[in-house]
mmCIF file of C-alpha atoms in Angstrom:
data_model
loop_
_atom_site.group_PDB
_atom_site.id
_atom_site.type_symbol
_atom_site.label_atom_id
_atom_site.label_comp_id
_atom_site.label_asym_id
_atom_site.label_seq_id
_atom_site.Cartn_x
_atom_site.Cartn_y
_atom_site.Cartn_z
ATOM 1 C CA MET A 4 17.268 40.337 -8.228
ATOM 2 C CA LYS A 5 16.189 42.823 -5.752
ATOM 3 C CA THR A 6 13.953 41.523 -2.906
ATOM 4 C CA ALA A 7 10.466 41.370 -3.831
ATOM 5 C CA LYS A 8 7.866 40.158 -1.354
ATOM 6 C CA ILE A 9 5.218 37.829 -2.383
ATOM 7 C CA ALA A 10 2.007 39.795 -2.364
ATOM 8 C CA LYS A 11 -0.730 37.554 -3.673
ATOM 9 C CA ILE A 12 -1.191 33.887 -4.620
ATOM 10 C CA GLU A 13 -4.272 32.789 -6.626
ATOM 11 C CA ALA A 14 -5.338 29.427 -8.004
ATOM 12 C CA ILE A 15 -7.832 28.755 -10.652
ATOM 13 C CA TRP A 16 -9.207 25.321 -12.015
ATOM 14 C CA LEU A 17 -9.391 25.096 -15.754
ATOM 15 C CA ARG A 18 -11.629 22.800 -17.269
ATOM 16 C CA ALA A 19 -11.087 22.368 -21.148
ATOM 17 C CA PRO A 20 -14.019 20.187 -22.841
ATOM 18 C CA ILE A 21 -12.831 17.896 -25.209
ATOM 19 C CA PRO A 22 -15.070 17.607 -28.290
ATOM 20 C CA PRO A 23 -16.687 14.014 -28.679
ATOM 21 C CA GLU A 24 -14.894 13.413 -32.037
ATOM 22 C CA ARG A 25 -11.351 13.979 -30.223
ATOM 23 C CA GLN A 26 -11.869 12.068 -27.130
ATOM 24 C CA HIS A 27 -10.038 8.808 -26.444
ATOM 25 C CA VAL A 28 -10.775 5.918 -24.155
ATOM 26 C CA SER A 29 -8.078 4.312 -21.953
ATOM 27 C CA ASP A 30 -7.739 2.634 -18.667
ATOM 28 C CA PHE A 31 -8.805 5.931 -17.251
ATOM 29 C CA GLY A 32 -12.206 5.768 -19.128
ATOM 30 C CA ARG A 33 -13.349 8.368 -21.874
ATOM 31 C CA MET A 34 -11.397 11.547 -21.758
ATOM 32 C CA THR A 35 -14.077 14.308 -21.880
ATOM 33 C CA SER A 36 -12.087 17.117 -20.467
ATOM 34 C CA PHE A 37 -8.671 18.255 -19.726
ATOM 35 C CA ASP A 38 -8.138 19.899 -16.307
ATOM 36 C CA THR A 39 -5.552 21.666 -14.214
ATOM 37 C CA THR A 40 -4.949 24.458 -11.796
ATOM 38 C CA LEU A 41 -3.396 27.640 -12.795
ATOM 39 C CA VAL A 42 -1.289 29.080 -9.925
ATOM 40 C CA THR A 43 -0.648 32.915 -10.071
ATOM 41 C CA VAL A 44 1.761 34.250 -7.983
ATOM 42 C CA GLU A 45 2.024 38.319 -7.755
ATOM 43 C CA THR A 46 5.021 40.274 -6.020
ATOM 44 C CA ASP A 47 4.728 43.667 -4.289
ATOM 45 C CA ASP A 48 7.144 45.277 -7.213
ATOM 46 C CA GLY A 49 4.677 44.041 -9.817
ATOM 47 C CA HIS A 50 6.135 40.573 -11.075
ATOM 48 C CA VAL A 51 3.368 38.100 -12.184
ATOM 49 C CA GLY A 52 4.607 34.398 -12.494
ATOM 50 C CA HIS A 53 2.393 31.355 -13.312
ATOM 51 C CA GLY A 54 2.512 27.768 -12.428
ATOM 52 C CA GLU A 55 0.625 24.536 -12.814
ATOM 53 C CA ALA A 56 -0.548 22.074 -10.153
ATOM 54 C CA LYS A 57 -2.478 18.684 -11.080
ATOM 55 C CA ALA A 58 -4.885 16.824 -9.065
ATOM 56 C CA ALA A 59 -4.445 13.870 -11.153
ATOM 57 C CA VAL A 60 -1.857 12.391 -13.530
ATOM 58 C CA GLY A 61 -4.133 11.742 -16.465
ATOM 59 C CA SER A 62 -6.284 14.424 -18.289
ATOM 60 C CA GLN A 63 -9.277 14.583 -16.251
ATOM 61 C CA ALA A 64 -9.657 15.715 -12.672
ATOM 62 C CA ASN A 65 -11.673 17.660 -10.058
ATOM 63 C CA CYS A 66 -9.291 20.338 -8.986
ATOM 64 C CA ALA A 67 -11.407 22.035 -6.382
ATOM 65 C CA ALA A 68 -9.542 20.786 -3.334
ATOM 66 C CA LEU A 69 -6.448 21.621 -4.951
ATOM 67 C CA VAL A 70 -7.479 25.415 -5.547
ATOM 68 C CA ALA A 71 -8.613 25.321 -1.873
ATOM 69 C CA LEU A 72 -5.402 23.919 -0.590
ATOM 70 C CA ILE A 73 -3.485 26.405 -2.315
ATOM 71 C CA GLU A 74 -5.300 29.590 -1.347
ATOM 72 C CA ARG A 75 -6.415 28.567 1.960
ATOM 73 C CA ASP A 76 -3.478 26.592 3.455
ATOM 74 C CA LEU A 77 -0.191 27.250 1.597
ATOM 75 C CA ALA A 78 -0.791 31.122 0.341
ATOM 76 C CA PRO A 79 -1.304 32.531 4.048
ATOM 77 C CA GLN A 80 2.178 31.037 5.104
ATOM 78 C CA LEU A 81 4.003 32.560 2.075
ATOM 79 C CA ILE A 82 2.454 36.041 1.740
ATOM 80 C CA GLY A 83 5.318 38.720 2.747
ATOM 81 C CA GLU A 84 8.118 36.162 1.994
ATOM 82 C CA ASP A 85 11.189 37.032 -0.508
ATOM 83 C CA ALA A 86 10.031 35.577 -3.803
ATOM 84 C CA SER A 87 13.640 35.015 -4.692
ATOM 85 C CA GLN A 88 14.061 32.572 -1.641
ATOM 86 C CA ILE A 89 12.700 29.489 -3.744
ATOM 87 C CA SER A 90 14.433 26.952 -1.887
ATOM 88 C CA ARG A 91 13.168 28.228 1.557
ATOM 89 C CA ILE A 92 9.733 28.526 0.140
ATOM 90 C CA TRP A 93 9.710 25.134 -0.878
ATOM 91 C CA ASP A 94 10.700 23.987 2.589
ATOM 92 C CA ILE A 95 7.972 26.134 4.305
ATOM 93 C CA CYS A 96 5.353 24.468 2.144
ATOM 94 C CA TYR A 97 6.711 21.105 2.831
ATOM 95 C CA ASN A 98 7.387 21.207 6.427
ATOM 96 C CA GLY A 99 4.643 23.552 7.554
ATOM 97 C CA SER A 100 4.605 24.663 11.253
ATOM 98 C CA ARG A 101 7.982 22.731 11.606
ATOM 99 C CA ALA A 102 9.606 24.694 8.756
ATOM 100 C CA HIS A 103 11.841 26.645 11.286
ATOM 101 C CA PHE A 104 13.220 23.259 12.517
ATOM 102 C CA ALA A 105 14.176 22.184 8.906
ATOM 103 C CA ILE A 106 15.588 25.455 7.866
ATOM 104 C CA ASP A 107 17.831 25.578 11.154
ATOM 105 C CA ARG A 108 18.739 22.147 11.319
ATOM 106 C CA GLY A 109 19.131 21.127 7.486
ATOM 107 C CA HIS A 110 16.765 18.275 7.582
ATOM 108 C CA GLY A 111 12.965 17.554 7.028
ATOM 109 C CA PHE A 112 10.522 17.826 9.457
ATOM 110 C CA PRO A 113 7.461 17.557 7.309
ATOM 111 C CA VAL A 114 3.901 17.679 8.501
ATOM 112 C CA MET A 115 2.274 14.390 8.674
ATOM 113 C CA GLY A 116 0.853 13.289 5.607
ATOM 114 C CA ARG A 117 2.939 15.780 3.625
ATOM 115 C CA ARG A 118 2.173 14.206 0.216
ATOM 116 C CA GLY A 119 -0.352 14.070 -2.372
ATOM 117 C CA LEU A 120 -2.263 17.225 -3.142
ATOM 118 C CA THR A 121 0.208 19.361 -0.801
ATOM 119 C CA VAL A 122 3.146 18.288 -3.087
ATOM 120 C CA ALA A 123 1.374 19.038 -6.079
ATOM 121 C CA ALA A 124 0.159 22.555 -4.547
ATOM 122 C CA LEU A 125 3.651 23.640 -3.450
ATOM 123 C CA GLY A 126 4.923 22.483 -6.794
ATOM 124 C CA GLY A 127 2.619 24.772 -8.769
ATOM 125 C CA ILE A 128 3.762 27.769 -6.722
ATOM 126 C CA ASP A 129 7.466 26.658 -7.034
ATOM 127 C CA ILE A 130 7.083 26.683 -10.826
ATOM 128 C CA ALA A 131 5.417 30.135 -10.754
ATOM 129 C CA LEU A 132 8.323 31.650 -8.515
ATOM 130 C CA TRP A 133 10.780 30.175 -11.190
ATOM 131 C CA ASP A 134 8.785 32.000 -13.655
ATOM 132 C CA ILE A 135 9.107 35.394 -11.593
ATOM 133 C CA ALA A 136 12.885 35.085 -11.052
ATOM 134 C CA GLY A 137 13.538 34.581 -14.936
ATOM 135 C CA GLN A 138 11.111 37.486 -15.862
ATOM 136 C CA ALA A 139 12.998 39.537 -13.050
ATOM 137 C CA LEU A 140 16.356 38.786 -14.321
ATOM 138 C CA GLY A 141 15.234 38.791 -18.125
ATOM 139 C CA VAL A 142 16.682 35.283 -18.641
ATOM 140 C CA PRO A 143 14.870 31.819 -19.207
ATOM 141 C CA VAL A 144 14.661 29.647 -16.505
ATOM 142 C CA HIS A 145 17.019 27.063 -17.872
ATOM 143 C CA ARG A 146 19.766 29.793 -17.508
ATOM 144 C CA LEU A 147 18.991 30.065 -13.645
ATOM 145 C CA LEU A 148 19.295 26.021 -13.824
ATOM 146 C CA GLY A 149 22.823 26.118 -15.325
ATOM 147 C CA GLY A 150 21.946 26.791 -18.932
ATOM 148 C CA LYS A 151 20.508 24.367 -21.535
ATOM 149 C CA ARG A 152 22.947 21.790 -22.968
ATOM 150 C CA LYS A 153 21.679 22.176 -26.462
ATOM 151 C CA ASP A 154 18.992 24.038 -28.285
ATOM 152 C CA ARG A 155 16.616 21.391 -29.114
ATOM 153 C CA PHE A 156 15.839 17.795 -27.948
ATOM 154 C CA PRO A 157 14.038 14.891 -29.723
ATOM 155 C CA ALA A 158 10.586 14.064 -28.765
ATOM 156 C CA TYR A 159 8.059 11.392 -29.015
ATOM 157 C CA ALA A 160 4.641 11.179 -30.045
ATOM 158 C CA SER A 161 2.365 10.147 -27.102
ATOM 159 C CA GLY A 162 -0.797 8.635 -27.691
ATOM 160 C CA GLY A 163 -1.712 5.218 -29.173
ATOM 161 C CA TRP A 164 -5.015 3.633 -28.128
ATOM 162 C CA LYS A 165 -6.316 1.956 -31.031
ATOM 163 C CA PRO A 166 -6.948 -1.890 -31.689
ATOM 164 C CA ALA A 167 -4.452 -4.090 -33.447
ATOM 165 C CA SER A 168 -6.084 -3.341 -36.628
ATOM 166 C CA GLU A 169 -5.663 0.159 -36.521
ATOM 167 C CA VAL A 170 -2.917 1.224 -34.372
ATOM 168 C CA GLY A 171 -0.397 1.178 -36.831
ATOM 169 C CA ALA A 172 -2.237 3.898 -39.109
ATOM 170 C CA GLU A 173 -2.675 5.688 -35.887
ATOM 171 C CA LEU A 174 0.996 5.934 -34.981
ATOM 172 C CA GLN A 175 1.786 6.750 -38.433
ATOM 173 C CA SER A 176 -0.571 9.629 -38.443
ATOM 174 C CA PHE A 177 1.430 10.883 -35.266
ATOM 175 C CA ILE A 178 4.793 10.687 -36.924
ATOM 176 C CA ALA A 179 3.212 12.520 -40.132
ATOM 177 C CA ARG A 180 2.384 15.405 -37.533
ATOM 178 C CA GLY A 181 5.887 16.397 -36.612
ATOM 179 C CA ASP A 182 8.341 13.978 -38.501
ATOM 180 C CA PHE A 183 8.774 12.206 -35.097
ATOM 181 C CA LYS A 184 11.282 9.545 -34.863
ATOM 182 C CA ALA A 185 9.755 7.806 -31.541
ATOM 183 C CA VAL A 186 5.956 7.118 -30.561
ATOM 184 C CA LYS A 187 4.490 5.978 -27.408
ATOM 185 C CA MET A 188 1.368 3.720 -27.271
ATOM 186 C CA ARG A 189 -0.850 2.508 -24.491
ATOM 187 C CA VAL A 190 -1.036 -1.049 -23.378
ATOM 188 C CA GLY A 191 -2.331 -2.714 -20.162
ATOM 189 C CA SER A 192 -5.816 -3.468 -18.783
ATOM 190 C CA GLN A 193 -7.453 -1.489 -21.294
ATOM 191 C CA ASP A 194 -6.990 -4.248 -23.967
ATOM 192 C CA GLY A 195 -8.635 -6.936 -21.807
ATOM 193 C CA THR A 196 -5.963 -9.378 -22.242
ATOM 194 C CA VAL A 197 -1.982 -9.666 -22.276
ATOM 195 C CA ARG A 198 -2.410 -11.280 -25.345
ATOM 196 C CA HIS A 199 -4.158 -8.381 -27.098
ATOM 197 C CA SER A 200 -1.694 -5.893 -25.918
ATOM 198 C CA ILE A 201 1.115 -8.263 -27.410
ATOM 199 C CA GLU A 202 -0.517 -8.108 -30.649
ATOM 200 C CA ARG A 203 -0.967 -4.541 -30.749
ATOM 201 C CA VAL A 204 2.624 -4.047 -30.275
ATOM 202 C CA HIS A 205 3.571 -6.453 -32.977
ATOM 203 C CA ALA A 206 1.179 -4.819 -35.235
ATOM 204 C CA ALA A 207 2.696 -1.277 -34.478
ATOM 205 C CA ARG A 208 6.153 -2.591 -35.152
ATOM 206 C CA ALA A 209 4.939 -4.144 -38.586
ATOM 207 C CA ALA A 210 3.632 -0.921 -39.582
ATOM 208 C CA LEU A 211 6.255 1.451 -38.482
ATOM 209 C CA GLY A 212 9.159 -0.575 -39.484
ATOM 210 C CA PRO A 213 12.489 -0.889 -37.735
ATOM 211 C CA ASP A 214 13.689 2.694 -37.562
ATOM 212 C CA ILE A 215 11.030 4.294 -35.583
ATOM 213 C CA ASP A 216 11.409 3.845 -31.568
ATOM 214 C CA ILE A 217 8.383 2.649 -30.044
ATOM 215 C CA MET A 218 7.614 3.104 -26.031
ATOM 216 C CA VAL A 219 4.708 1.279 -24.419
ATOM 217 C CA ASP A 220 2.968 2.540 -21.277
ATOM 218 C CA ALA A 221 0.924 0.281 -19.105
ATOM 219 C CA HIS A 222 -0.292 3.117 -16.914
ATOM 220 C CA GLY A 223 0.566 0.487 -13.646
ATOM 221 C CA THR A 224 -2.216 -1.741 -14.524
ATOM 222 C CA TRP A 225 -0.813 -5.257 -14.581
ATOM 223 C CA THR A 226 0.411 -7.480 -12.019
ATOM 224 C CA VAL A 227 4.104 -8.624 -11.835
ATOM 225 C CA ALA A 228 3.388 -11.877 -13.539
ATOM 226 C CA GLU A 229 1.243 -10.029 -16.308
ATOM 227 C CA ALA A 230 4.163 -7.740 -16.737
ATOM 228 C CA LYS A 231 6.547 -10.271 -17.222
ATOM 229 C CA ARG A 232 4.362 -12.194 -19.840
ATOM 230 C CA PHE A 233 4.071 -8.890 -21.967
ATOM 231 C CA ALA A 234 7.799 -8.493 -21.851
ATOM 232 C CA ASN A 235 8.649 -11.828 -22.944
ATOM 233 C CA GLY A 236 5.770 -11.433 -25.524
ATOM 234 C CA VAL A 237 7.326 -8.272 -27.174
ATOM 235 C CA ALA A 238 10.978 -9.133 -26.590
ATOM 236 C CA ASP A 239 11.677 -9.357 -30.400
ATOM 237 C CA CYS A 240 10.007 -5.730 -31.040
ATOM 238 C CA GLY A 241 13.002 -3.710 -29.867
ATOM 239 C CA LEU A 242 11.071 -1.563 -27.666
ATOM 240 C CA ALA A 243 12.546 1.662 -26.361
ATOM 241 C CA TRP A 244 11.146 1.434 -23.126
ATOM 242 C CA PHE A 245 8.294 -0.178 -21.016
ATOM 243 C CA GLU A 246 6.549 2.456 -18.874
ATOM 244 C CA GLU A 247 4.716 1.889 -15.497
ATOM 245 C CA PRO A 248 4.664 -2.050 -15.838
ATOM 246 C CA VAL A 249 3.052 -2.323 -12.529
ATOM 247 C CA THR A 250 1.512 0.113 -9.917
ATOM 248 C CA GLY A 251 4.052 2.480 -8.110
ATOM 249 C CA ASP A 252 2.966 1.161 -4.939
ATOM 250 C CA ASP A 253 4.845 -2.084 -5.858
ATOM 251 C CA LYS A 254 8.275 -0.896 -6.515
ATOM 252 C CA ARG A 255 9.621 -4.235 -5.356
ATOM 253 C CA GLY A 256 7.537 -5.813 -8.049
ATOM 254 C CA MET A 257 8.788 -3.265 -10.825
ATOM 255 C CA ALA A 258 12.197 -4.052 -9.760
ATOM 256 C CA GLU A 259 11.464 -7.784 -10.360
ATOM 257 C CA VAL A 260 10.214 -6.950 -13.814
ATOM 258 C CA ARG A 261 13.050 -4.947 -14.539
ATOM 259 C CA ALA A 262 15.355 -7.766 -13.760
ATOM 260 C CA MET A 263 14.027 -10.322 -15.876
ATOM 261 C CA THR A 264 14.012 -8.012 -19.179
ATOM 262 C CA ASP A 265 16.601 -6.087 -21.185
ATOM 263 C CA ILE A 266 13.810 -3.635 -22.053
ATOM 264 C CA PRO A 267 14.416 -0.510 -20.192
ATOM 265 C CA ILE A 268 11.797 0.340 -17.531
ATOM 266 C CA ALA A 269 10.376 4.122 -17.193
ATOM 267 C CA ALA A 270 8.551 4.918 -14.276
ATOM 268 C CA GLY A 271 7.701 7.905 -11.965
ATOM 269 C CA GLU A 272 4.655 9.964 -13.316
ATOM 270 C CA SER A 273 2.671 9.368 -10.045
ATOM 271 C CA GLU A 274 5.547 9.851 -7.522
ATOM 272 C CA PHE A 275 5.778 12.772 -5.175
ATOM 273 C CA THR A 276 9.208 14.192 -4.159
ATOM 274 C CA ARG A 277 12.836 12.872 -4.486
ATOM 275 C CA PHE A 278 12.150 10.461 -1.544
ATOM 276 C CA ASP A 279 9.912 8.386 -3.842
ATOM 277 C CA PHE A 280 12.426 8.630 -6.597
ATOM 278 C CA ARG A 281 15.055 7.627 -4.176
ATOM 279 C CA ASP A 282 13.216 4.427 -3.493
ATOM 280 C CA ILE A 283 13.019 3.581 -7.083
ATOM 281 C CA VAL A 284 16.670 4.055 -7.662
ATOM 282 C CA GLU A 285 17.727 2.090 -4.708
ATOM 283 C CA LEU A 286 15.534 -0.813 -5.632
ATOM 284 C CA ARG A 287 17.078 -0.665 -9.161
ATOM 285 C CA ALA A 288 13.374 -0.613 -10.299
ATOM 286 C CA ALA A 289 13.755 1.706 -13.253
ATOM 287 C CA ASP A 290 16.003 2.997 -16.014
ATOM 288 C CA ILE A 291 14.382 6.172 -16.737
ATOM 289 C CA LEU A 292 12.948 8.480 -14.152
ATOM 290 C CA GLN A 293 9.784 10.373 -15.196
ATOM 291 C CA PRO A 294 8.469 13.071 -12.586
ATOM 292 C CA ASP A 295 5.510 15.142 -13.532
ATOM 293 C CA LEU A 296 6.433 18.661 -12.342
ATOM 294 C CA ALA A 297 2.916 19.549 -11.571
ATOM 295 C CA ILE A 298 2.510 16.531 -9.149
ATOM 296 C CA ALA A 299 5.893 15.907 -7.669
ATOM 297 C CA GLY A 300 6.974 19.210 -6.349
ATOM 298 C CA GLY A 301 7.812 21.529 -9.110
ATOM 299 C CA ILE A 302 11.195 22.719 -10.967
ATOM 300 C CA THR A 303 13.054 22.808 -7.444
ATOM 301 C CA GLU A 304 12.376 19.105 -6.766
ATOM 302 C CA ALA A 305 12.681 18.059 -10.434
ATOM 303 C CA MET A 306 16.215 19.363 -10.416
ATOM 304 C CA ARG A 307 16.800 17.187 -7.261
ATOM 305 C CA ILE A 308 15.341 13.912 -9.037
ATOM 306 C CA GLN A 309 17.298 14.378 -11.989
ATOM 307 C CA SER A 310 20.439 14.637 -9.971
ATOM 308 C CA LEU A 311 19.525 11.188 -8.658
ATOM 309 C CA ALA A 312 19.096 9.911 -12.237
ATOM 310 C CA ALA A 313 22.593 11.443 -13.278
ATOM 311 C CA ALA A 314 24.317 9.843 -10.073
ATOM 312 C CA TRP A 315 22.923 6.495 -10.919
ATOM 313 C CA GLY A 316 23.484 6.408 -14.607
ATOM 314 C CA LEU A 317 19.771 6.547 -15.513
ATOM 315 C CA GLY A 318 17.768 8.618 -17.905
ATOM 316 C CA TYR A 319 15.685 11.814 -16.990
ATOM 317 C CA ALA A 320 12.546 12.082 -19.268
ATOM 318 C CA PRO A 321 9.650 13.990 -17.457
ATOM 319 C CA HIS A 322 6.131 13.470 -17.722
ATOM 320 C CA LEU A 323 4.786 16.105 -20.066
ATOM 321 C CA TRP A 324 0.942 14.990 -20.429
ATOM 322 C CA THR A 325 0.110 18.541 -19.149
ATOM 323 C CA GLY A 326 -0.612 22.117 -19.941
ATOM 324 C CA ALA A 327 1.653 24.552 -21.325
ATOM 325 C CA LEU A 328 3.076 25.730 -17.918
ATOM 326 C CA GLY A 329 3.848 22.138 -16.747
ATOM 327 C CA PHE A 330 5.395 21.410 -20.296
ATOM 328 C CA ALA A 331 7.527 24.409 -20.495
ATOM 329 C CA ALA A 332 8.645 23.663 -16.813
ATOM 330 C CA GLY A 333 9.819 20.428 -17.823
ATOM 331 C CA LEU A 334 11.611 21.527 -20.872
ATOM 332 C CA HIS A 335 13.528 23.844 -18.826
ATOM 333 C CA THR A 336 14.737 20.959 -16.377
ATOM 334 C CA LEU A 337 15.182 18.787 -19.250
ATOM 335 C CA ALA A 338 17.659 21.310 -21.136
ATOM 336 C CA ALA A 339 19.659 21.671 -17.880
ATOM 337 C CA SER A 340 19.831 18.011 -16.784
ATOM 338 C CA THR A 341 22.863 15.884 -17.326
ATOM 339 C CA ALA A 342 20.449 12.954 -17.609
ATOM 340 C CA GLY A 343 17.651 14.601 -19.746
ATOM 341 C CA PHE A 344 17.337 13.170 -23.257
ATOM 342 C CA ILE A 345 13.725 13.290 -24.625
ATOM 343 C CA VAL A 346 10.710 14.998 -24.654
ATOM 344 C CA GLU A 347 7.017 13.791 -24.279
ATOM 345 C CA TYR A 348 4.699 15.278 -26.770
ATOM 346 C CA SER A 349 0.847 14.555 -26.280
ATOM 347 C CA LEU A 350 -1.004 13.932 -29.504
ATOM 348 C CA GLY A 351 -4.361 13.571 -27.614
ATOM 349 C CA HIS A 352 -6.371 16.557 -27.696
ATOM 350 C CA ASN A 353 -4.884 18.906 -25.286
ATOM 351 C CA PRO A 354 -6.278 22.674 -25.346
ATOM 352 C CA LEU A 355 -4.327 23.348 -22.123
ATOM 353 C CA LEU A 356 -1.061 22.670 -24.043
ATOM 354 C CA HIS A 357 -2.222 24.495 -27.344
ATOM 355 C CA ASP A 358 -4.466 27.240 -26.214
ATOM 356 C CA LEU A 359 -3.629 28.235 -22.859
ATOM 357 C CA ALA A 360 -0.523 29.805 -24.040
ATOM 358 C CA VAL A 361 -0.163 32.427 -26.747
ATOM 359 C CA GLU A 362 3.281 30.972 -27.757
ATOM 360 C CA ASN A 363 3.336 27.383 -29.592
ATOM 361 C CA PHE A 364 5.600 24.593 -29.054
ATOM 362 C CA PRO A 365 6.392 23.174 -32.380
ATOM 363 C CA VAL A 366 7.837 19.874 -33.431
ATOM 364 C CA VAL A 367 10.184 20.216 -36.367
ATOM 365 C CA ALA A 368 11.957 17.030 -37.806
ATOM 366 C CA GLY A 369 11.098 15.449 -34.610
ATOM 367 C CA GLN A 370 12.565 17.823 -32.271
ATOM 368 C CA VAL A 371 11.283 20.598 -29.732
ATOM 369 C CA GLU A 372 13.190 23.825 -29.628
ATOM 370 C CA ILE A 373 14.078 25.010 -25.887
ATOM 371 C CA PRO A 374 12.529 28.472 -25.296
ATOM 372 C CA ASP A 375 14.689 31.465 -24.513
ATOM 373 C CA ARG A 376 12.128 33.702 -23.678
ATOM 374 C CA PRO A 377 12.316 35.181 -19.986
ATOM 375 C CA GLY A 378 10.781 33.105 -17.290
ATOM 376 C CA LEU A 379 8.906 29.857 -18.519
ATOM 377 C CA GLY A 380 8.561 31.769 -21.715
ATOM 378 C CA VAL A 381 4.684 31.157 -21.488
ATOM 379 C CA THR A 382 2.238 34.177 -21.968
ATOM 380 C CA ILE A 383 -1.034 33.210 -20.595
ATOM 381 C CA ASP A 384 -4.142 33.516 -22.837
ATOM 382 C CA GLN A 385 -6.623 35.453 -20.559
ATOM 383 C CA ASP A 386 -9.530 34.750 -22.743
ATOM 384 C CA PHE A 387 -8.938 30.963 -22.488
ATOM 385 C CA VAL A 388 -8.648 31.407 -18.734
ATOM 386 C CA LYS A 389 -11.956 33.079 -18.656
ATOM 387 C CA GLU A 390 -13.634 30.469 -20.884
ATOM 388 C CA THR A 391 -12.444 27.729 -19.005
ATOM 389 C CA ALA A 392 -12.376 28.720 -15.161
ATOM 390 C CA GLN A 393 -14.465 26.929 -13.023
ATOM 391 C CA PRO A 394 -16.218 28.676 -10.045
ATOM 392 C CA LYS A 395 -14.721 28.354 -6.579
#
């Protein structure tokens, strides 16, 4: 790719209202909107790439601070940089005024507090730069990452909020929408008691039978003792994994839960950078790593994280409760990852997945096809952007 300089970086907070009849309630509360930050990078030779950054791991968030951080902090540092030098740009964003030390000496000199929104912001820029690289070369991003290992991957339907008397029918309706062979349901504090969560999982298994994989996600809302009690209570349900049993702030507690059950533990949607995932891996706290690319540092960092998973014999299943750009970015890393094995597919009402992009990501026979279009393979619907853009 010939040298092209970054000429402009723009961030827009998108807020898509969710109709009352399509809203769900979880431990996050009632979801009345789906929010994200659309990042656009333009080069001086006319290429335009898009990325996604998130201010919160769930559906709903105030993205005003993230927009300001991208446009007022990171963008001025990057204008004029060679857009193809994606690893260098990642280091500039992460290390700030000390980036020259990091680049010259080969190890990090991060500005104090370089986590949180800063990492989410640089991840959105990183995704857009990979989009530009693929478009400039006329190839999909996965080709730049080493190529896809297969054309399509199995997907699981992600949702599951109903009480015990209704959760079976809810999950069956999910399966019917894409012939899914796996579903994920929410458990945890939203259920009031551990016993209620156990009842809901048993009801789901009874309704779906033995041939559908069931994952459960506690959103990190239980104590270690509660998570252990739950794992014992559903030991006979053949769960595919138990996600975020305790808060990510208690990685040793997560390791304690993993040590007492043979249910695989999945975690990582709220973690930032490979360093957080290194800690999970070294503590043997999880079997499956789940970075959210719009939070954890973009495509560049996700490929480092998947390398950790591969080296330690763990699974890589990126968190894809996101918009079309984060979803596509996750697909490309999954396709190129040695440890990647399954796609999360949101069955909550998500206009940012289905309406932001001109293209669709259909589920056929329980599988999602990896796009072969140049870059991320996402064309932005500008009318949708105008309808959902929030004032700066």
